[in-house]
Amino acid sequence: MTKYRVGILGATGMVGQRFIQLLEHHPQFEITAVAASDRSQGKTYGNACTWRLNGEMPKRVRSLPVQPPTPPLDCDLVFSSLPGDIARQTEGDFANAGYPVISNSSAFRMDEDVPLLIPEVNHQHLDLLTRQRQRYTAGGFIVTNPNCSTIMLALALAPLHATFGITSVVATTMQALSGAGYPGVASLDIIDNVLPHIGGEEEKIETETTKILGRFVNNQIEPAAMSVSAQCHRVNVADGHMAAVRVNFTRKPDLNELREALSSFRSLPQELGLHSAPDQPIVVRDEVDRPQPKLDRDAGAGMTITVGRLREDTVMDYRFVVLSHNTIRGAAGAAILNAELLIALQYFKTG
Ligand SMILES: NC(=O)c1ccc[n+]([C@@H]2O[C@H](COP(=O)([O-])OP(=O)(O)OC[C@H]3O[C@@H](n4cnc5c(N)ncnc54)[C@H](OP(=O)(O)O)[C@@H]3O)[C@@H](O)[C@H]2O)c1
């Protein structure tokens, strides 16, 4: 099979490196272009990038020149992991120039005609792409993945909302350091400490969750009618975001029904056998001390989220803890799964 040629915008960053790692042996994609800031442009990727993931930097990318993130690039689609403030202009330029843009950044997530996609949860929202044909007449489009904490929350809530109806959610996150990119938070600020503020994060979780769980009606997304309250904290963990969650339901299920709805959840990516789709999107653990970032972030090669501490609550109906790998299911892996779904549903013309 001919592989799709991909460009990575922000290729030298935390998420960009994860893209490079996850795409190394991918059966459908090959990396043909990398782009980053003017600090890196003009160098080879091997010289520009200090590799910060386990294992070696893949050989194939080392000699690629780092280019500016402007079209044209020698590729069929781009994955973007650019900072939010420059992503709006840059991703728009690529879509205008006819490229499919599969983005991690927050710039377009809440636009009315942009799918905020979790393939297991809201693949119907891809119908929004017909609306983007008016915006991007050269055939380009933008699909985004949610914020790294929103993804695990919305994925855990999806089967519960579909089965029992959710009326309100309270989520308190404990977010890993890699979520702030590199170099991220200064070591003296986080050693022996917890930071109770991550800029923009609470608002993202509160707005993105209802869009993702919303219904596609009359060519637009009708947000889910639930209230979502989030408090976010940066903690001294390298990888793996965690959230303590409390939920109220329209119809309160019993504990077994709740557990079964989570652990039996499968969806289109599993039916289609997409390369990055985990066999089980949600694992429920019954041990009293799970999930833990160190032990559970790599479940399903980083694409499975883990739910534990599932209990009746004393104030709301139920509570649980959810955990996922923030740069895999929460970022690069999520975007790659989005692209695999777009291929399976024939949204890309070339390859
Ligand atoms: N980290 C996570 O867990 C996570 C999860 C979900 C979403 N995201 C989102 O993904 C994006 C990237 O995050 P990250 O953690 O990978 O950040 P990062 O480690 O700071 O990397 C940023 C990347 O963007 C490039 N860049 C910075 N300024 C630029 C400019 N003016 N022009 C062109 N390129 C520029 C950097 O290139 P140089 O190396 O040349 O500076 C680097 O490749 C952000 O929008 C973030 O919100 C991150």
mmCIF file of C-alpha atoms and ligand atoms in Angstrom:
data_model
loop_
_atom_site.group_PDB
_atom_site.id
_atom_site.type_symbol
_atom_site.label_atom_id
_atom_site.label_comp_id
_atom_site.label_asym_id
_atom_site.label_seq_id
_atom_site.Cartn_x
_atom_site.Cartn_y
_atom_site.Cartn_z
ATOM 1 C CA MET A 1 0.000 0.000 0.000
ATOM 2 C CA THR A 2 1.250 3.501 -0.807
ATOM 3 C CA LYS A 3 1.745 5.418 2.399
ATOM 4 C CA TYR A 4 0.357 8.887 3.014
ATOM 5 C CA ARG A 5 3.159 11.437 3.260
ATOM 6 C CA VAL A 6 2.838 13.482 6.427
ATOM 7 C CA GLY A 7 4.299 16.742 7.643
ATOM 8 C CA ILE A 8 4.596 17.488 11.355
ATOM 9 C CA LEU A 9 4.269 21.093 12.514
ATOM 10 C CA GLY A 10 5.970 21.635 15.870
ATOM 11 C CA ALA A 11 7.973 18.448 15.241
ATOM 12 C CA THR A 12 10.696 19.206 17.803
ATOM 13 C CA GLY A 13 8.344 19.649 20.813
ATOM 14 C CA MET A 14 7.008 17.149 23.360
ATOM 15 C CA VAL A 15 4.022 16.209 21.221
ATOM 16 C CA GLY A 16 5.975 16.493 17.966
ATOM 17 C CA GLN A 17 8.501 13.940 19.224
ATOM 18 C CA ARG A 18 5.677 11.621 20.202
ATOM 19 C CA PHE A 19 4.321 11.890 16.635
ATOM 20 C CA ILE A 20 7.745 10.952 15.277
ATOM 21 C CA GLN A 21 7.975 7.974 17.633
ATOM 22 C CA LEU A 22 4.429 6.672 17.005
ATOM 23 C CA LEU A 23 4.725 7.069 13.226
ATOM 24 C CA GLU A 24 8.087 5.283 12.933
ATOM 25 C CA HIS A 25 6.601 1.910 11.947
ATOM 26 C CA HIS A 26 3.117 3.068 11.007
ATOM 27 C CA PRO A 27 1.642 1.070 8.104
ATOM 28 C CA GLN A 28 -0.221 4.036 6.556
ATOM 29 C CA PHE A 29 2.002 7.072 7.104
ATOM 30 C CA GLU A 30 5.570 8.125 6.375
ATOM 31 C CA ILE A 31 7.074 11.381 7.607
ATOM 32 C CA THR A 32 8.318 13.486 4.698
ATOM 33 C CA ALA A 33 8.418 16.982 6.242
ATOM 34 C CA VAL A 34 9.077 18.491 9.661
ATOM 35 C CA ALA A 35 8.587 22.105 10.709
ATOM 36 C CA ALA A 36 9.339 24.122 13.838
ATOM 37 C CA SER A 37 10.331 27.632 14.932
ATOM 38 C CA ASP A 38 13.111 29.768 13.496
ATOM 39 C CA ARG A 39 15.293 28.435 16.328
ATOM 40 C CA SER A 40 15.301 25.084 14.518
ATOM 41 C CA GLN A 41 14.769 26.000 10.865
ATOM 42 C CA GLY A 42 17.655 25.347 8.491
ATOM 43 C CA LYS A 43 19.095 22.570 10.672
ATOM 44 C CA THR A 44 18.537 18.857 10.189
ATOM 45 C CA TYR A 45 15.952 17.378 12.564
ATOM 46 C CA GLY A 46 18.780 15.388 14.212
ATOM 47 C CA ASN A 47 20.652 18.608 15.003
ATOM 48 C CA ALA A 48 17.658 20.772 15.889
ATOM 49 C CA CYS A 49 15.874 18.359 18.214
ATOM 50 C CA THR A 50 17.044 17.198 21.629
ATOM 51 C CA TRP A 51 15.306 13.815 21.852
ATOM 52 C CA ARG A 52 13.504 13.492 25.178
ATOM 53 C CA LEU A 53 11.604 10.219 24.831
ATOM 54 C CA ASN A 54 12.784 6.735 25.756
ATOM 55 C CA GLY A 55 14.830 5.042 23.043
ATOM 56 C CA GLU A 56 16.657 6.554 20.098
ATOM 57 C CA MET A 57 15.428 9.209 17.702
ATOM 58 C CA PRO A 58 14.205 7.266 14.639
ATOM 59 C CA LYS A 59 16.951 7.196 11.971
ATOM 60 C CA ARG A 60 14.659 8.120 9.060
ATOM 61 C CA VAL A 61 13.877 11.600 10.396
ATOM 62 C CA ARG A 62 17.377 12.646 11.446
ATOM 63 C CA SER A 63 18.392 14.005 8.064
ATOM 64 C CA LEU A 64 15.096 15.773 7.282
ATOM 65 C CA PRO A 65 15.549 19.578 7.104
ATOM 66 C CA VAL A 66 13.474 21.531 9.626
ATOM 67 C CA GLN A 67 11.328 23.941 7.620
ATOM 68 C CA PRO A 68 9.129 26.911 8.501
ATOM 69 C CA PRO A 69 5.530 25.877 9.216
ATOM 70 C CA THR A 70 4.167 27.448 6.055
ATOM 71 C CA PRO A 71 2.730 25.827 2.951
ATOM 72 C CA PRO A 72 3.783 24.310 0.662
ATOM 73 C CA LEU A 73 5.349 21.295 2.393
ATOM 74 C CA ASP A 74 6.101 18.040 0.629
ATOM 75 C CA CYS A 75 3.287 15.977 2.164
ATOM 76 C CA ASP A 76 -0.345 14.882 1.737
ATOM 77 C CA LEU A 77 -1.528 16.015 5.180
ATOM 78 C CA VAL A 78 -0.140 17.727 8.269
ATOM 79 C CA PHE A 79 -0.250 16.841 11.925
ATOM 80 C CA SER A 80 0.012 19.998 14.001
ATOM 81 C CA SER A 81 1.430 20.332 17.497
ATOM 82 C CA LEU A 82 2.096 24.051 17.371
ATOM 83 C CA PRO A 83 1.528 26.384 20.332
ATOM 84 C CA GLY A 84 -2.041 27.680 20.376
ATOM 85 C CA ASP A 85 -1.121 31.303 19.711
ATOM 86 C CA ILE A 86 0.428 30.636 16.302
ATOM 87 C CA ALA A 87 -1.705 27.627 15.346
ATOM 88 C CA ARG A 88 -4.726 29.674 14.279
ATOM 89 C CA GLN A 89 -2.908 31.475 11.481
ATOM 90 C CA THR A 90 -0.657 28.572 10.484
ATOM 91 C CA GLU A 91 -3.223 25.763 10.471
ATOM 92 C CA GLY A 92 -5.647 28.015 8.591
ATOM 93 C CA ASP A 93 -2.960 28.688 5.974
ATOM 94 C CA PHE A 94 -2.449 24.950 5.425
ATOM 95 C CA ALA A 95 -6.180 24.265 5.164
ATOM 96 C CA ASN A 96 -6.496 27.191 2.732
ATOM 97 C CA ALA A 97 -3.702 25.707 0.652
ATOM 98 C CA GLY A 98 -5.638 22.410 0.354
ATOM 99 C CA TYR A 99 -4.024 20.301 3.113
ATOM 100 C CA PRO A 100 -5.955 18.204 5.600
ATOM 101 C CA VAL A 101 -4.841 19.485 9.026
ATOM 102 C CA ILE A 102 -5.077 17.102 11.981
ATOM 103 C CA SER A 103 -4.472 19.343 14.946
ATOM 104 C CA ASN A 104 -3.666 19.008 18.631
ATOM 105 C CA SER A 105 -3.798 22.665 19.402
ATOM 106 C CA SER A 106 -6.750 24.520 20.866
ATOM 107 C CA ALA A 107 -6.982 27.164 18.123
ATOM 108 C CA PHE A 108 -9.914 25.732 16.132
ATOM 109 C CA ARG A 109 -11.464 23.266 18.608
ATOM 110 C CA MET A 110 -14.553 25.296 19.371
ATOM 111 C CA ASP A 111 -15.206 26.590 15.837
ATOM 112 C CA GLU A 112 -18.728 25.632 14.780
ATOM 113 C CA ASP A 113 -17.647 23.836 11.620
ATOM 114 C CA VAL A 114 -14.667 21.968 13.128
ATOM 115 C CA PRO A 115 -15.027 18.414 14.453
ATOM 116 C CA LEU A 116 -13.590 18.016 17.949
ATOM 117 C CA LEU A 117 -13.063 14.337 17.446
ATOM 118 C CA ILE A 118 -12.640 11.265 19.635
ATOM 119 C CA PRO A 119 -13.208 8.446 17.140
ATOM 120 C CA GLU A 120 -14.874 6.159 19.704
ATOM 121 C CA VAL A 121 -17.234 8.903 20.855
ATOM 122 C CA ASN A 122 -18.402 11.277 18.131
ATOM 123 C CA HIS A 123 -17.367 10.103 14.659
ATOM 124 C CA GLN A 124 -20.764 11.420 13.461
ATOM 125 C CA HIS A 125 -19.368 14.945 13.977
ATOM 126 C CA LEU A 126 -17.163 14.436 10.908
ATOM 127 C CA ASP A 127 -20.229 15.415 8.880
ATOM 128 C CA LEU A 128 -19.284 18.991 9.863
ATOM 129 C CA LEU A 129 -16.536 18.764 7.254
ATOM 130 C CA THR A 130 -19.083 19.421 4.492
ATOM 131 C CA ARG A 131 -19.442 22.926 6.013
ATOM 132 C CA GLN A 132 -15.698 23.537 5.807
ATOM 133 C CA ARG A 133 -15.866 23.235 1.994
ATOM 134 C CA GLN A 134 -17.206 26.799 1.979
ATOM 135 C CA ARG A 135 -14.331 28.007 4.161
ATOM 136 C CA TYR A 136 -11.506 26.091 2.444
ATOM 137 C CA THR A 137 -12.246 25.941 -1.269
ATOM 138 C CA ALA A 138 -8.990 24.202 -2.244
ATOM 139 C CA GLY A 139 -10.106 20.981 -0.517
ATOM 140 C CA GLY A 140 -8.264 21.394 2.787
ATOM 141 C CA PHE A 141 -9.941 20.931 6.159
ATOM 142 C CA ILE A 142 -9.223 20.952 9.907
ATOM 143 C CA VAL A 143 -10.016 18.209 12.405
ATOM 144 C CA THR A 144 -8.957 18.683 16.022
ATOM 145 C CA ASN A 145 -8.491 16.438 19.017
ATOM 146 C CA PRO A 146 -9.556 17.642 22.455
ATOM 147 C CA ASN A 147 -7.427 18.967 25.272
ATOM 148 C CA CYS A 148 -5.386 16.197 26.935
ATOM 149 C CA SER A 149 -7.544 16.111 30.096
ATOM 150 C CA THR A 150 -10.818 16.524 28.217
ATOM 151 C CA ILE A 151 -10.120 13.413 26.111
ATOM 152 C CA MET A 152 -9.998 11.001 29.034
ATOM 153 C CA LEU A 153 -12.952 12.644 30.748
ATOM 154 C CA ALA A 154 -15.167 12.653 27.645
ATOM 155 C CA LEU A 155 -14.167 9.098 26.726
ATOM 156 C CA ALA A 156 -15.102 7.841 30.196
ATOM 157 C CA LEU A 157 -18.359 9.795 30.234
ATOM 158 C CA ALA A 158 -19.462 8.805 26.714
ATOM 159 C CA PRO A 159 -20.827 5.312 27.413
ATOM 160 C CA LEU A 160 -22.342 6.513 30.695
ATOM 161 C CA HIS A 161 -24.095 9.451 29.059
ATOM 162 C CA ALA A 162 -25.371 7.245 26.213
ATOM 163 C CA THR A 163 -26.786 4.660 28.625
ATOM 164 C CA PHE A 164 -27.938 6.559 31.708
ATOM 165 C CA GLY A 165 -27.888 10.264 30.805
ATOM 166 C CA ILE A 166 -25.523 12.602 32.674
ATOM 167 C CA THR A 167 -26.828 15.819 34.189
ATOM 168 C CA SER A 168 -23.699 17.135 35.918
ATOM 169 C CA VAL A 169 -19.995 16.397 36.258
ATOM 170 C CA VAL A 170 -17.337 17.683 38.629
ATOM 171 C CA ALA A 171 -13.732 16.889 37.648
ATOM 172 C CA THR A 172 -10.558 17.658 39.598
ATOM 173 C CA THR A 173 -7.426 17.002 37.558
ATOM 174 C CA MET A 174 -3.869 16.156 38.532
ATOM 175 C CA GLN A 175 -1.856 16.834 35.392
ATOM 176 C CA ALA A 176 1.617 15.675 34.431
ATOM 177 C CA LEU A 177 4.591 17.915 33.683
ATOM 178 C CA SER A 178 4.933 16.825 30.038
ATOM 179 C CA GLY A 179 1.531 18.432 29.460
ATOM 180 C CA ALA A 180 3.247 21.825 29.683
ATOM 181 C CA GLY A 181 5.682 21.031 26.851
ATOM 182 C CA TYR A 182 9.443 21.473 27.163
ATOM 183 C CA PRO A 183 10.965 22.956 29.339
ATOM 184 C CA GLY A 184 7.539 23.457 30.907
ATOM 185 C CA VAL A 185 7.268 24.312 34.599
ATOM 186 C CA ALA A 186 10.462 25.401 36.394
ATOM 187 C CA SER A 187 11.739 22.597 38.663
ATOM 188 C CA LEU A 188 11.820 24.864 41.729
ATOM 189 C CA ASP A 189 8.117 25.609 41.216
ATOM 190 C CA ILE A 190 7.019 21.970 41.164
ATOM 191 C CA ILE A 191 9.378 19.959 43.411
ATOM 192 C CA ASP A 192 7.678 19.593 46.808
ATOM 193 C CA ASN A 193 4.653 21.369 45.376
ATOM 194 C CA VAL A 194 1.304 21.300 43.545
ATOM 195 C CA LEU A 195 0.249 24.181 41.306
ATOM 196 C CA PRO A 196 -3.494 24.897 41.417
ATOM 197 C CA HIS A 197 -3.647 26.783 38.122
ATOM 198 C CA ILE A 198 -3.069 25.758 34.492
ATOM 199 C CA GLY A 199 -3.914 28.638 32.184
ATOM 200 C CA GLY A 200 -7.149 28.122 30.221
ATOM 201 C CA GLU A 201 -7.410 24.454 31.160
ATOM 202 C CA GLU A 202 -10.550 24.546 33.287
ATOM 203 C CA GLU A 203 -12.470 26.462 30.619
ATOM 204 C CA LYS A 204 -11.315 24.017 27.936
ATOM 205 C CA ILE A 205 -12.562 20.991 29.877
ATOM 206 C CA GLU A 206 -15.881 22.668 30.640
ATOM 207 C CA THR A 207 -16.646 23.749 27.059
ATOM 208 C CA GLU A 208 -15.035 20.952 25.041
ATOM 209 C CA THR A 209 -16.759 18.149 26.960
ATOM 210 C CA THR A 210 -20.284 19.290 26.087
ATOM 211 C CA LYS A 211 -19.327 19.794 22.422
ATOM 212 C CA ILE A 212 -17.830 16.286 22.171
ATOM 213 C CA LEU A 213 -20.814 14.659 23.868
ATOM 214 C CA GLY A 214 -23.247 16.801 21.859
ATOM 215 C CA ARG A 215 -25.432 15.591 19.004
ATOM 216 C CA PHE A 216 -25.033 16.421 15.332
ATOM 217 C CA VAL A 217 -28.414 17.915 14.394
ATOM 218 C CA ASN A 218 -29.321 20.155 11.430
ATOM 219 C CA ASN A 219 -25.712 20.329 10.294
ATOM 220 C CA GLN A 220 -24.447 21.616 13.636
ATOM 221 C CA ILE A 221 -23.462 20.369 17.086
ATOM 222 C CA GLU A 222 -26.042 20.721 19.806
ATOM 223 C CA PRO A 223 -23.944 20.668 23.030
ATOM 224 C CA ALA A 224 -24.852 17.997 25.591
ATOM 225 C CA ALA A 225 -27.239 19.404 28.207
ATOM 226 C CA MET A 226 -25.037 18.800 31.232
ATOM 227 C CA SER A 227 -23.117 21.102 33.533
ATOM 228 C CA VAL A 228 -19.379 20.499 33.804
ATOM 229 C CA SER A 229 -17.161 21.948 36.521
ATOM 230 C CA ALA A 230 -13.370 21.495 36.393
ATOM 231 C CA GLN A 231 -10.464 22.348 38.674
ATOM 232 C CA CYS A 232 -6.973 21.698 37.341
ATOM 233 C CA HIS A 233 -3.671 21.089 39.120
ATOM 234 C CA ARG A 234 -0.122 20.516 37.892
ATOM 235 C CA VAL A 235 1.567 17.719 39.857
ATOM 236 C CA ASN A 236 5.076 16.322 39.998
ATOM 237 C CA VAL A 237 4.519 13.405 37.579
ATOM 238 C CA ALA A 238 6.329 13.062 34.241
ATOM 239 C CA ASP A 239 3.552 11.551 32.077
ATOM 240 C CA GLY A 240 -0.075 10.617 32.746
ATOM 241 C CA HIS A 241 -2.968 12.930 33.568
ATOM 242 C CA MET A 242 -5.428 11.871 36.252
ATOM 243 C CA ALA A 243 -8.849 13.232 37.257
ATOM 244 C CA ALA A 244 -11.096 12.595 40.252
ATOM 245 C CA VAL A 245 -14.625 12.717 38.829
ATOM 246 C CA ARG A 246 -18.116 12.935 40.331
ATOM 247 C CA VAL A 247 -21.243 12.436 38.234
ATOM 248 C CA ASN A 248 -25.023 12.833 38.550
ATOM 249 C CA PHE A 249 -27.299 10.827 36.258
ATOM 250 C CA THR A 250 -30.804 11.205 34.861
ATOM 251 C CA ARG A 251 -31.343 7.567 35.827
ATOM 252 C CA LYS A 252 -28.975 6.424 38.556
ATOM 253 C CA PRO A 253 -27.602 2.998 37.573
ATOM 254 C CA ASP A 254 -26.445 0.357 40.021
ATOM 255 C CA LEU A 255 -22.723 -0.130 40.394
ATOM 256 C CA ASN A 256 -22.583 -3.264 38.223
ATOM 257 C CA GLU A 257 -24.407 -1.546 35.368
ATOM 258 C CA LEU A 258 -22.016 1.364 35.612
ATOM 259 C CA ARG A 259 -18.946 -0.865 35.594
ATOM 260 C CA GLU A 260 -20.285 -2.915 32.693
ATOM 261 C CA ALA A 261 -21.093 0.180 30.601
ATOM 262 C CA LEU A 262 -17.485 1.340 30.969
ATOM 263 C CA SER A 263 -15.615 -1.930 30.495
ATOM 264 C CA SER A 264 -17.736 -3.278 27.629
ATOM 265 C CA PHE A 265 -17.489 -0.046 25.639
ATOM 266 C CA ARG A 266 -16.330 -0.582 22.048
ATOM 267 C CA SER A 267 -16.948 1.617 19.049
ATOM 268 C CA LEU A 268 -16.204 2.240 15.380
ATOM 269 C CA PRO A 269 -12.363 2.279 15.630
ATOM 270 C CA GLN A 270 -12.441 -1.197 17.202
ATOM 271 C CA GLU A 271 -14.937 -2.474 14.581
ATOM 272 C CA LEU A 272 -12.780 -1.070 11.767
ATOM 273 C CA GLY A 273 -9.605 -2.459 13.374
ATOM 274 C CA LEU A 274 -7.805 0.894 13.089
ATOM 275 C CA HIS A 275 -4.068 0.533 13.669
ATOM 276 C CA SER A 276 -3.903 2.765 16.791
ATOM 277 C CA ALA A 277 -7.261 1.750 18.262
ATOM 278 C CA PRO A 278 -6.856 -0.153 21.539
ATOM 279 C CA ASP A 279 -8.851 -3.392 21.846
ATOM 280 C CA GLN A 280 -10.412 -1.930 24.961
ATOM 281 C CA PRO A 281 -10.747 1.881 25.097
ATOM 282 C CA ILE A 282 -11.617 1.850 28.819
ATOM 283 C CA VAL A 283 -10.201 -0.556 31.409
ATOM 284 C CA VAL A 284 -11.835 -0.649 34.844
ATOM 285 C CA ARG A 285 -9.551 -1.646 37.721
ATOM 286 C CA ASP A 286 -10.960 -2.830 41.029
ATOM 287 C CA GLU A 287 -7.807 -2.623 43.185
ATOM 288 C CA VAL A 288 -8.260 0.097 45.829
ATOM 289 C CA ASP A 289 -5.041 1.888 44.837
ATOM 290 C CA ARG A 290 -5.425 2.104 41.032
ATOM 291 C CA PRO A 291 -5.125 3.845 38.642
ATOM 292 C CA GLN A 292 -1.659 5.296 39.119
ATOM 293 C CA PRO A 293 0.267 7.245 36.461
ATOM 294 C CA LYS A 294 3.393 5.088 36.734
ATOM 295 C CA LEU A 295 1.528 1.791 36.505
ATOM 296 C CA ASP A 296 -1.368 2.527 34.177
ATOM 297 C CA ARG A 297 -0.422 5.252 31.672
ATOM 298 C CA ASP A 298 0.911 2.730 29.138
ATOM 299 C CA ALA A 299 -2.244 0.573 29.089
ATOM 300 C CA GLY A 300 -3.158 -0.300 25.500
ATOM 301 C CA ALA A 301 0.136 1.230 24.269
ATOM 302 C CA GLY A 302 -0.967 4.519 25.851
ATOM 303 C CA MET A 303 -4.343 4.564 24.044
ATOM 304 C CA THR A 304 -6.468 2.891 26.749
ATOM 305 C CA ILE A 305 -7.767 5.011 29.609
ATOM 306 C CA THR A 306 -8.012 3.457 33.063
ATOM 307 C CA VAL A 307 -10.911 3.986 35.461
ATOM 308 C CA GLY A 308 -10.734 3.017 39.118
ATOM 309 C CA ARG A 309 -12.110 3.914 42.542
ATOM 310 C CA LEU A 310 -15.633 3.475 41.117
ATOM 311 C CA ARG A 311 -17.919 4.111 44.084
ATOM 312 C CA GLU A 312 -21.233 5.622 45.111
ATOM 313 C CA ASP A 313 -20.669 9.192 46.203
ATOM 314 C CA THR A 314 -22.046 10.873 49.320
ATOM 315 C CA VAL A 315 -22.967 14.114 47.530
ATOM 316 C CA MET A 316 -23.435 13.191 43.860
ATOM 317 C CA ASP A 317 -24.472 9.794 42.388
ATOM 318 C CA TYR A 318 -21.053 8.213 41.677
ATOM 319 C CA ARG A 319 -17.367 8.987 41.771
ATOM 320 C CA PHE A 320 -14.324 7.519 40.053
ATOM 321 C CA VAL A 321 -10.745 8.277 39.077
ATOM 322 C CA VAL A 322 -9.653 8.265 35.426
ATOM 323 C CA LEU A 323 -6.130 8.250 34.021
ATOM 324 C CA SER A 324 -4.580 8.447 30.558
ATOM 325 C CA HIS A 325 -1.263 9.043 28.845
ATOM 326 C CA ASN A 326 -1.356 12.753 28.023
ATOM 327 C CA THR A 327 1.015 12.787 25.050
ATOM 328 C CA ILE A 328 -0.366 9.547 23.513
ATOM 329 C CA ARG A 329 -4.170 9.249 24.026
ATOM 330 C CA GLY A 330 -4.158 12.904 25.043
ATOM 331 C CA ALA A 331 -2.255 14.236 22.009
ATOM 332 C CA ALA A 332 -0.209 12.535 19.257
ATOM 333 C CA GLY A 333 -1.895 9.113 19.487
ATOM 334 C CA ALA A 334 -5.297 10.784 19.443
ATOM 335 C CA ALA A 335 -4.450 12.769 16.300
ATOM 336 C CA ILE A 336 -3.069 9.683 14.552
ATOM 337 C CA LEU A 337 -6.233 7.725 15.395
ATOM 338 C CA ASN A 338 -8.255 10.635 13.986
ATOM 339 C CA ALA A 339 -6.283 10.435 10.737
ATOM 340 C CA GLU A 340 -6.719 6.646 10.555
ATOM 341 C CA LEU A 341 -10.486 7.097 10.889
ATOM 342 C CA LEU A 342 -10.492 9.773 8.172
ATOM 343 C CA ILE A 343 -8.695 7.359 5.843
ATOM 344 C CA ALA A 344 -11.071 4.498 6.667
ATOM 345 C CA LEU A 345 -14.043 6.763 5.963
ATOM 346 C CA GLN A 346 -12.392 8.010 2.754
ATOM 347 C CA TYR A 347 -11.938 11.665 3.632
ATOM 348 C CA PHE A 348 -8.447 11.780 2.071
ATOM 349 C CA LYS A 349 -8.069 11.845 -1.681
ATOM 350 C CA THR A 350 -4.413 10.900 -2.112
ATOM 351 C CA GLY A 351 -2.101 8.268 -0.723
HETATM 352 N N1 LIG B 1 2.069 18.205 25.906
HETATM 353 C C1 LIG B 1 0.847 17.683 25.929
HETATM 354 O O1 LIG B 1 0.565 16.739 26.693
HETATM 355 C C2 LIG B 1 -0.215 18.195 25.000
HETATM 356 C C3 LIG B 1 -1.411 17.513 24.933
HETATM 357 C C4 LIG B 1 -2.412 17.965 24.070
HETATM 358 C C5 LIG B 1 -2.207 19.088 23.307
HETATM 359 N N2 LIG B 1 -1.023 19.766 23.393
HETATM 360 C C6 LIG B 1 -0.863 20.941 22.534
HETATM 361 O O2 LIG B 1 0.112 20.636 21.511
HETATM 362 C C7 LIG B 1 0.848 21.815 21.197
HETATM 363 C C8 LIG B 1 2.335 21.535 21.393
HETATM 364 O O3 LIG B 1 2.583 21.218 22.741
HETATM 365 P P1 LIG B 1 4.010 20.675 23.239
HETATM 366 O O4 LIG B 1 3.794 20.205 24.613
HETATM 367 O O5 LIG B 1 4.580 19.740 22.232
HETATM 368 O O6 LIG B 1 4.881 22.049 23.236
HETATM 369 P P2 LIG B 1 6.457 22.256 23.133
HETATM 370 O O7 LIG B 1 7.205 21.104 23.692
HETATM 371 O O8 LIG B 1 6.711 23.596 23.677
HETATM 372 O O9 LIG B 1 6.746 22.295 21.529
HETATM 373 C C9 LIG B 1 6.335 23.360 20.722
HETATM 374 C C10 LIG B 1 6.716 23.117 19.271
HETATM 375 O O10 LIG B 1 6.254 24.221 18.478
HETATM 376 C C11 LIG B 1 7.382 24.859 17.864
HETATM 377 N N3 LIG B 1 7.198 26.314 17.890
HETATM 378 C C12 LIG B 1 7.170 27.124 18.968
HETATM 379 N N4 LIG B 1 6.993 28.406 18.596
HETATM 380 C C13 LIG B 1 6.923 28.401 17.243
HETATM 381 C C14 LIG B 1 6.794 29.425 16.255
HETATM 382 N N5 LIG B 1 6.667 30.722 16.584
HETATM 383 N N6 LIG B 1 6.757 29.044 14.954
HETATM 384 C C15 LIG B 1 6.870 27.748 14.599
HETATM 385 N N7 LIG B 1 7.023 26.737 15.476
HETATM 386 C C16 LIG B 1 7.042 27.054 16.793
HETATM 387 C C17 LIG B 1 8.586 24.441 18.663
HETATM 388 O O11 LIG B 1 9.730 24.511 17.841
HETATM 389 P P3 LIG B 1 11.236 24.802 18.438
HETATM 390 O O12 LIG B 1 11.711 23.514 19.036
HETATM 391 O O13 LIG B 1 11.988 25.207 17.228
HETATM 392 O O14 LIG B 1 11.094 25.900 19.452
HETATM 393 C C18 LIG B 1 8.215 23.003 19.017
HETATM 394 O O15 LIG B 1 8.425 22.160 17.906
HETATM 395 C C19 LIG B 1 0.285 22.938 22.078
HETATM 396 O O16 LIG B 1 -0.707 23.617 21.355
HETATM 397 C C20 LIG B 1 -0.319 22.174 23.250
HETATM 398 O O17 LIG B 1 -1.340 22.902 23.864
HETATM 399 C C21 LIG B 1 -0.011 19.347 24.206
#
